[in-house]
Coordinates of C-alpha atoms in Angstrom, one line a residue:
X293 CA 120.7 254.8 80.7
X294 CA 122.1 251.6 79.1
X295 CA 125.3 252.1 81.8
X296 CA 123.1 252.5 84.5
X297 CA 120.8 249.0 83.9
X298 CA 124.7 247.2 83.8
X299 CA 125.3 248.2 87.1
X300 CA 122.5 247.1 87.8
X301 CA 122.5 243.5 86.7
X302 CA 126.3 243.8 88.2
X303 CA 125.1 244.5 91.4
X304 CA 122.1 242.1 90.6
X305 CA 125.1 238.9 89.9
X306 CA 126.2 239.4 93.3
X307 CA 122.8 238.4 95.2
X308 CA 121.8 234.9 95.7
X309 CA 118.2 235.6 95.7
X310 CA 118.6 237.7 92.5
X311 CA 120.8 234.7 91.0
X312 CA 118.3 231.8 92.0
X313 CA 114.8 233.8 90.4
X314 CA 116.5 234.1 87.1
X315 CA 117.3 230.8 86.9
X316 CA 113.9 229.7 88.2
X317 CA 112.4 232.2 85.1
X318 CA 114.8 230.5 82.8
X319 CA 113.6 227.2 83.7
X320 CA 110.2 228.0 83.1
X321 CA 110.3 229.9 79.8
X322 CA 112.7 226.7 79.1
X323 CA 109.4 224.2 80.1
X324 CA 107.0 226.8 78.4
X325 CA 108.9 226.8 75.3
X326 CA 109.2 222.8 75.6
X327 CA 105.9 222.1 76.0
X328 CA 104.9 224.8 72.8
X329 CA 107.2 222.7 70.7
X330 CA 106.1 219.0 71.7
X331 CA 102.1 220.2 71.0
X332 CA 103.5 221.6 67.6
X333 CA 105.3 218.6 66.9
X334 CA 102.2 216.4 67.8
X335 CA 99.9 218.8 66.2
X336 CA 102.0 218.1 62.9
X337 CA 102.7 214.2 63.8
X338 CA 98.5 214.1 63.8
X339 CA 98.2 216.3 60.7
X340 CA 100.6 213.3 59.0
X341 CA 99.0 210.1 60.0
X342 CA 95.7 211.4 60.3
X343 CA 93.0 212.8 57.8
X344 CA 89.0 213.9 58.6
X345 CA 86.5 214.5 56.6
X346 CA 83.5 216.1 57.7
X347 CA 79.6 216.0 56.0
X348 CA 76.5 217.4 56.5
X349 CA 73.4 216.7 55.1
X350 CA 73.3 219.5 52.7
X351 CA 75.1 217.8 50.7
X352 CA 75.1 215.2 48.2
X353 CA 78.2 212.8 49.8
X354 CA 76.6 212.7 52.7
X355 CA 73.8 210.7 51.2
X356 CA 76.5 208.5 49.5
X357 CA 78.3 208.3 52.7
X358 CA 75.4 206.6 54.6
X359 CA 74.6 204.2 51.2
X360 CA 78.5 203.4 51.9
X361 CA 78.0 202.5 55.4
X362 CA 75.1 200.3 55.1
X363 CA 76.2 198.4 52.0
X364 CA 79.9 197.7 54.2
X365 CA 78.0 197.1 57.0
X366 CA 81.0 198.2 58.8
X367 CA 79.2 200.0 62.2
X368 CA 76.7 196.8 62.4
X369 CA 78.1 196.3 66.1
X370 CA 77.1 199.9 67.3
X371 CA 74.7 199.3 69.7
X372 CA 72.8 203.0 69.4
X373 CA 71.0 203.8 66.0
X374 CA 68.6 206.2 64.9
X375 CA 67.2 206.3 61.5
X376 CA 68.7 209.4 59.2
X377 CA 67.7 211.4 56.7
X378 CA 68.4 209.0 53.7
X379 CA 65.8 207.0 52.2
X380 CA 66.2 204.1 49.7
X381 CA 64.0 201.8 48.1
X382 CA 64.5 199.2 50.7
X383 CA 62.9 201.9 53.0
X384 CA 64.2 204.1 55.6
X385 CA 68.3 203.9 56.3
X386 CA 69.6 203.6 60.2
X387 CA 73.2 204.8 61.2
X388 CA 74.7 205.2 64.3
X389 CA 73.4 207.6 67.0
X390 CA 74.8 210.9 67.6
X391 CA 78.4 210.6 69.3
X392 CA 81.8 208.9 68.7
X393 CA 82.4 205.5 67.2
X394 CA 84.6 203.5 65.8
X395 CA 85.4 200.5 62.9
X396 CA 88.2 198.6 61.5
X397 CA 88.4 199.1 57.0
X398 CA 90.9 197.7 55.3
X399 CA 93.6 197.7 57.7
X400 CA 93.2 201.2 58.9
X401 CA 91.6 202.3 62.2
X402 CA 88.4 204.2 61.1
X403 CA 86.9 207.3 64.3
X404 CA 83.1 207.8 63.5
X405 CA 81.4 211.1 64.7
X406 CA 77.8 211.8 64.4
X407 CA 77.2 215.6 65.3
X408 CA 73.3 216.9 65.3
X409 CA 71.9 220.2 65.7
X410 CA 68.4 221.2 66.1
X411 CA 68.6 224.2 64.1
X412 CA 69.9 225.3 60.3
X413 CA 71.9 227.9 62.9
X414 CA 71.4 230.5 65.6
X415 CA 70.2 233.1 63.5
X416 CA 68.0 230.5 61.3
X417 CA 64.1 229.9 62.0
X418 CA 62.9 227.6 64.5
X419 CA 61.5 225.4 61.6
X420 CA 64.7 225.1 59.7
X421 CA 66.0 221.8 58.7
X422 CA 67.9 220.1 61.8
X423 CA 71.8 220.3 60.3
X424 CA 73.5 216.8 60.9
X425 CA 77.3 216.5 60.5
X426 CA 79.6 213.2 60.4
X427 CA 83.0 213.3 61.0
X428 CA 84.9 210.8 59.3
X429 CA 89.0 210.4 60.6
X430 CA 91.3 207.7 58.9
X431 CA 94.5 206.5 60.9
X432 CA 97.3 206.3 58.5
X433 CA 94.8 207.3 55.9
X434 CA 94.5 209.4 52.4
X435 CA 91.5 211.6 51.9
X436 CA 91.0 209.6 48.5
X437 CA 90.2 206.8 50.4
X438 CA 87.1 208.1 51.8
X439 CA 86.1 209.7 48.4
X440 CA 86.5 206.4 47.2
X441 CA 84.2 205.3 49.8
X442 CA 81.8 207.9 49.4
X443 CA 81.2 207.0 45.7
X444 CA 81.2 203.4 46.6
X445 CA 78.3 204.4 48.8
X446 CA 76.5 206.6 45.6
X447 CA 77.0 203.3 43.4
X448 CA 75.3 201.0 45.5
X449 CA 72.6 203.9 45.8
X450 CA 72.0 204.3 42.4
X451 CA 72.5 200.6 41.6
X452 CA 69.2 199.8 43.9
X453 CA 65.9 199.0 41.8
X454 CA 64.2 202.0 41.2
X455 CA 60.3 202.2 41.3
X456 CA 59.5 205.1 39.8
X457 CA 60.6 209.5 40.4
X458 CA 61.5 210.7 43.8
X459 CA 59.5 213.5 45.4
X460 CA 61.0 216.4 47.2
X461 CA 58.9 219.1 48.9
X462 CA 60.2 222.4 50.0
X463 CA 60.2 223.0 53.3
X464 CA 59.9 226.3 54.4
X465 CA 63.8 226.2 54.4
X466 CA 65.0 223.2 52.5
X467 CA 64.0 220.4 50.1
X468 CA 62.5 217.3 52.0
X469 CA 62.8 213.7 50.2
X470 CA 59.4 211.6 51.0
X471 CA 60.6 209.0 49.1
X472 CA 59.8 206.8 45.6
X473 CA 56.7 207.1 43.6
X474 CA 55.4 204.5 41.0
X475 CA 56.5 205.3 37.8
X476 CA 53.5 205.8 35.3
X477 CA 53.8 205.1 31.6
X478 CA 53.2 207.4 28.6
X479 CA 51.0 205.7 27.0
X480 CA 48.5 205.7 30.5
X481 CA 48.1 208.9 30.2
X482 CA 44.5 209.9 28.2
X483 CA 44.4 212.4 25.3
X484 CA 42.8 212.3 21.9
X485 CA 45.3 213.5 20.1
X486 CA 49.3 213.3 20.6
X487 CA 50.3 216.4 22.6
X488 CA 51.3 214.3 25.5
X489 CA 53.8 212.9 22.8
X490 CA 55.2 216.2 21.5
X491 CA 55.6 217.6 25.2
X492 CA 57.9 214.6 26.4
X493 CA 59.8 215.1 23.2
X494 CA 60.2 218.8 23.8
X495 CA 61.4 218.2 27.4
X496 CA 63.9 215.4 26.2
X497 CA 65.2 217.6 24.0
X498 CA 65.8 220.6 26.0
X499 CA 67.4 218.3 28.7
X500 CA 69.6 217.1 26.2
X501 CA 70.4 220.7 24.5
X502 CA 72.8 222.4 27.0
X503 CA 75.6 222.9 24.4
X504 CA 73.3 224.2 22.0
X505 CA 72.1 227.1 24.7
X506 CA 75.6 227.4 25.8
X507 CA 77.2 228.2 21.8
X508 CA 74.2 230.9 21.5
X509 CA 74.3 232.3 24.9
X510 CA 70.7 231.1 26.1
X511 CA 69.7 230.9 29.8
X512 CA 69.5 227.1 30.0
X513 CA 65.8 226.8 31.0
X514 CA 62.3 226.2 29.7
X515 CA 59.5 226.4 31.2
X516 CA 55.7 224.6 30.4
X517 CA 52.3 225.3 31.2
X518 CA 49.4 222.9 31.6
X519 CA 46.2 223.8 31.6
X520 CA 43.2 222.5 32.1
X521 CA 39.7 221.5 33.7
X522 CA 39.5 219.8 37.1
X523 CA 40.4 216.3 36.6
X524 CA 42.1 216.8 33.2
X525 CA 45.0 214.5 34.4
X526 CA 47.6 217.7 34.6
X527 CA 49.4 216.2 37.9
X528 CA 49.6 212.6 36.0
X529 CA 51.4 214.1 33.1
X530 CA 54.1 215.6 35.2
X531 CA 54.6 212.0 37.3
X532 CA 54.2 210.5 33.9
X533 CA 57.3 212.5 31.9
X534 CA 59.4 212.5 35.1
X535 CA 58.9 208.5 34.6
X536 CA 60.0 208.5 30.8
X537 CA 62.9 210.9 31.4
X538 CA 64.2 209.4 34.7
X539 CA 63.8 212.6 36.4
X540 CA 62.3 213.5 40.1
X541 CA 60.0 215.8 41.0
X542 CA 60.3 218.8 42.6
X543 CA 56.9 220.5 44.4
X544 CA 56.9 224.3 45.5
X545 CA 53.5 225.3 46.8
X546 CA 54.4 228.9 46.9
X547 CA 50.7 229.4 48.2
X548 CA 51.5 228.1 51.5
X549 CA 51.9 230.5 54.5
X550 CA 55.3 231.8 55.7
X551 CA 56.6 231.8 52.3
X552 CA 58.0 235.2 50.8
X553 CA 59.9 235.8 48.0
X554 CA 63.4 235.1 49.9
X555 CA 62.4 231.7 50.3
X556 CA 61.2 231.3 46.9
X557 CA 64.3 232.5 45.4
X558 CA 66.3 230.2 47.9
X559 CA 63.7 226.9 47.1
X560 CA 64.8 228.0 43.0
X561 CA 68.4 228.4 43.2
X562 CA 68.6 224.7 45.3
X563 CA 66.1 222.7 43.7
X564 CA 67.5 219.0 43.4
X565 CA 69.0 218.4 40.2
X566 CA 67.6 215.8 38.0
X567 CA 64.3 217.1 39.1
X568 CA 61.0 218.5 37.3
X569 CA 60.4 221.6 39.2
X570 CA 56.6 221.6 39.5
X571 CA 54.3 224.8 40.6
X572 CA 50.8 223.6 40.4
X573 CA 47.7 225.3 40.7
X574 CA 49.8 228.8 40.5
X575 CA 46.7 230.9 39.6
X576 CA 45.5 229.6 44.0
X577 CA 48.7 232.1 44.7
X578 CA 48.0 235.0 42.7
X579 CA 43.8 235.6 42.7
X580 CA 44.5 239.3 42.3
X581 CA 47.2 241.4 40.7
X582 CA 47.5 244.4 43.2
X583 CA 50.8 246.2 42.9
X584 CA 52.5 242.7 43.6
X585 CA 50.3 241.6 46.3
X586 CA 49.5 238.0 46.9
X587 CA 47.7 235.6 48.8
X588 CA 51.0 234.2 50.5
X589 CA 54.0 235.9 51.1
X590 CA 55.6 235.7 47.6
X591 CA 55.1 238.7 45.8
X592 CA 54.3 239.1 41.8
X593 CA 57.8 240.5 41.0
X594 CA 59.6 237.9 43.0
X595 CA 58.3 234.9 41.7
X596 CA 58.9 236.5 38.2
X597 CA 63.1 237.1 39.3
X598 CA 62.7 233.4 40.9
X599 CA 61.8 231.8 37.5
X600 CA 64.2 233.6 34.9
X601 CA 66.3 236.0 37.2
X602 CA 69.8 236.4 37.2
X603 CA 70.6 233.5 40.0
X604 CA 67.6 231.4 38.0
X605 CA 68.9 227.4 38.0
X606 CA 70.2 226.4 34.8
X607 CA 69.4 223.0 33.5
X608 CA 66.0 223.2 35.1
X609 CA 62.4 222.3 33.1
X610 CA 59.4 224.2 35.3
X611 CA 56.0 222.8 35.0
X612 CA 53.5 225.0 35.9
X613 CA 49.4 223.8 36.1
X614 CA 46.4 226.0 36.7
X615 CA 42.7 225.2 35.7
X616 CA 41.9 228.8 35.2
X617 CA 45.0 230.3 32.4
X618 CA 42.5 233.5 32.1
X619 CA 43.3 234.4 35.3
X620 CA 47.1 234.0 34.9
X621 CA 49.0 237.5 34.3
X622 CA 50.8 237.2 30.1
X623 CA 54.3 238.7 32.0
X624 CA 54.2 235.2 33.6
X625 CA 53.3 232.7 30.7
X626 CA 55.2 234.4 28.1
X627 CA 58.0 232.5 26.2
X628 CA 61.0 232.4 28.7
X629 CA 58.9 231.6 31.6
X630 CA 56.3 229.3 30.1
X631 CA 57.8 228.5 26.4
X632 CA 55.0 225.5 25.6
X633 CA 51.7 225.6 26.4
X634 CA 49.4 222.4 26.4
X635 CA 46.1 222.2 26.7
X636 CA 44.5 218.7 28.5
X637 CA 40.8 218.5 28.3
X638 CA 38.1 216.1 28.2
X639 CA 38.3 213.0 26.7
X640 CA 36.0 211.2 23.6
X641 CA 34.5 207.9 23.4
X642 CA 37.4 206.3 21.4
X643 CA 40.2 207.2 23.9
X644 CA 37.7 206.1 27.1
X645 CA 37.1 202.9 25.2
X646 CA 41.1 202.4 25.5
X647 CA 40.6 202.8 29.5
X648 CA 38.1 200.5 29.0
X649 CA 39.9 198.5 27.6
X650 CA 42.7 198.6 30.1
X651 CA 40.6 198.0 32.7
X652 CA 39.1 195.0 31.5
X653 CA 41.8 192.8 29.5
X654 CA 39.7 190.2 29.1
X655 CA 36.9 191.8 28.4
X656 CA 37.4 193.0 24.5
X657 CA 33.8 191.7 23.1
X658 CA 32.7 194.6 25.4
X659 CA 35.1 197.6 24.1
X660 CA 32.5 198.5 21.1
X661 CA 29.5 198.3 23.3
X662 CA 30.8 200.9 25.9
X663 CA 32.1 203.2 22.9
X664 CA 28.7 203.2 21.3
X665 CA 27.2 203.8 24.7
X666 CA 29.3 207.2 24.8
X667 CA 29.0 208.2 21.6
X668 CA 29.1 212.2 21.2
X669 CA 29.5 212.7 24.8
X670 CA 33.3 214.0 26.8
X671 CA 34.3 213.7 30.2
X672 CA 37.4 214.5 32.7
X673 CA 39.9 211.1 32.3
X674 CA 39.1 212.0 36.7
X675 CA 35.3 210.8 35.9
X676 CA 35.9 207.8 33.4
X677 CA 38.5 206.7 35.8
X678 CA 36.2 206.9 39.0
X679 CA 33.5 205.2 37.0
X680 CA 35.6 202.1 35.7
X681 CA 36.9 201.8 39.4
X682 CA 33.0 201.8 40.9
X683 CA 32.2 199.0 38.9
X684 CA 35.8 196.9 38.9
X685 CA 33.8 193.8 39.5
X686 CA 31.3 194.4 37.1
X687 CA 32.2 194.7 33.3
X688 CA 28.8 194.3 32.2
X689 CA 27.6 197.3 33.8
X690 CA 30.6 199.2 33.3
X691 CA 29.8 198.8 29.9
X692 CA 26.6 199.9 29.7
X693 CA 27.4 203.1 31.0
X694 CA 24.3 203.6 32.4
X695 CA 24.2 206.8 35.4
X696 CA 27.6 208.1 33.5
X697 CA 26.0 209.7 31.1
X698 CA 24.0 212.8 32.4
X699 CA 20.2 211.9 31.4
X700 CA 19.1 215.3 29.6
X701 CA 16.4 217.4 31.5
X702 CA 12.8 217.0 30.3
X703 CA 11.1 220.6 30.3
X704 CA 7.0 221.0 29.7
X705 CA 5.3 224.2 28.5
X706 CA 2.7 225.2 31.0
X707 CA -0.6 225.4 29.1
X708 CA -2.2 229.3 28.8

């Protein structure tokens, strides 16, 4: 066989035509083989004077990329903005729109892309998050250089006044930042007693206590309940100890429709960090135990594996409010889910006299009157608050109390 293909390409050496389509197929696997090197040799030419880094808005240097961008100022000249997803203090943040740009930073040339999808991904929901991307290539560059920028960007971030704890909603699919509310002190918050004291110095504590659950092998979570009448001022005591610990706040309404227990253990595991994870009004989700069944989609057993389950966050304080605890199921206010329980309720004369007070600064000589006018009775901090706000421009008649105090109902006996 082997002799046979030499005479062949013997016979084969002898013909012109045979002779000239060799060459011609040497010459071309010659090119091909050219042209395979040179794009590896410029594939590895880009690979050394280039470097790209690439953000989405999952993720926390994405946020410190755009604070970078605005404080340089560096793609001022783009023409085409759109506001992202990045809020600061001043207000919203704007950025280039989608598509290529480009800048000049310290002596390097700088390539710009802004990439956005309409979807979390083809399999994802219709209502999930739109996923934005920005591509960031250096000439001549080091990737430390842009993580350099990046925490530039975080700094200046950080560094801007800050009015009070940032709110994030879940969103179906992912947390949402609305933006900054005004912090609210301690002290504002009305109780008789000091409970509202003891819970900020349990959650301090806790925050600061990770080695200590580490060393005994804890979970690294704790969990409150507030309870309460309507009005009670539950919602003010979360704003008011995410304002004394410098913490956000996190809100999960796992009521709403469309949520199931997927979701819920998704919103859990990626709650910001730094944030109160708040569930209020969580007896509105669960009206009935039925073999798990609830109002929304989130079933009794998976909102129990969502608060202490094996994928639980650590480092995570959950505050949950109802105003009926009778109605709450013991598996889900026991200690590890709900570890301290407080209680807010109506308010007495003396600590209303202290709104008064705060209402009307320069009003002291009328502090006495309006406790006197209370005396034995209570009422929601909601009601004193409403009151004092009806009659702003009226101290006197703020202090009379007269119409806030329920006149008692006169009853006759009907003569035999």
């Amino acid at each position: 066989m082997f002799e046979t293909i030499l005479t062949y390409l013997a016979q084969g050496a002898g013909s012109d035509i045979f002779a000239g389509g060799t060459a011609l197929g040497l010459l071309g696997a010659s090119l091909a083989l050219g042209r395979g090197l040179l794009a590896s040799g410029w594939q590895a030419l880009l690979r050394r004077v280039m470097v790209t880094v690439t953000l989405d808005n999952r993720t926390a240097a994405y946020r410190g990329f755009y604070g970078w961008l605005t404080m340089t100022g560096v793609l001022a000249h783009a023409r085409r903005v759109r506001i992202t997803d990045v809020h600061s203090v001043a207000g919203e943040v704007y950025g280039p729109a989608p598509g290529l740009h480009w800048f000049w930073r310290e002596g390097r040339l700088c390539l710009f892309l802004r990439e956005r999808k309409d979807s979390a991904g083809r399999d994802g929901p219709a209502y999930a998050r739109p996923v934005e991307s920005v591509s960031l290539t250096l000439i001549f560059g080091r990737v430390a250089t842009i993580r350099r920028w990046i925490a530039e960007g975080q700094a200046h971030l950080a560094a801007q006044e800050r009015i009070g704890p940032e709110i994030h909603v879940f969103q179906d699919s992912y947390w949402e930042e609305l933006g900054q509310v005004t912090a609210r002190k301690v002290e504002t918050v009305l109780c008789d007693d000091d409970r509202i004291d003891r819970l900020v110095a349990d959650m301090r504590r806790f925050l600061g206590a990770r080695g200590w659950y580490a060393t005994r092998g804890i979970p690294w979570r704790r969990g409150y309940l507030l309870h309460g009448p309507p009005g009670t001022g539950k919602s003010s005591v979360i704003r008011a100890l995410a304002s004394e610990l410098g913490l956000d706040i996190a809100i999960l309404d796992i009521g709403r429709a469309g949520l199931g227990d997927e979701a819920l253990r998704q919103a859990m595991v990626t709650a910001p960090k730094g944030a109160i994870l708040a569930i209020e009004d969580i007896d509105a989700a669960f009206r009935q135990r039925k073999k798990g069944e609830a109002v929304s989609g989130v079933t009794f057993s998976g909102l129990l594996n969502a608060i202490d389950g094996v994928a639980a966050q650590e480092g995570r304080a959950l505050v949950m409010t109802t105003n009926h605890p009778d109605r709450l199921d013991p598996a889900l206010i026991r200690p590890g889910r709900a570890d301290m329980h407080v209680e807010l309720g109506l308010i007495g004369a003396g600590t209303a006299a202290r709104l008064f007070a705060r209402f009307f600064p320069d009003r002291p000589d009328l502090v006495p009157g309006f406790e006197a006018a209370l005396g034995a009775a209570r009422f929601t901090p909601a009601a004193l608050q409403g009151w004092l706000l009806a009659h702003a421009e009226d101290a006197e008649s703020a202090a009379s109390a007269e119409g806030l105090i329920p006149k008692p109902v006169k009853t006759t006996m009907a003569a035999e």
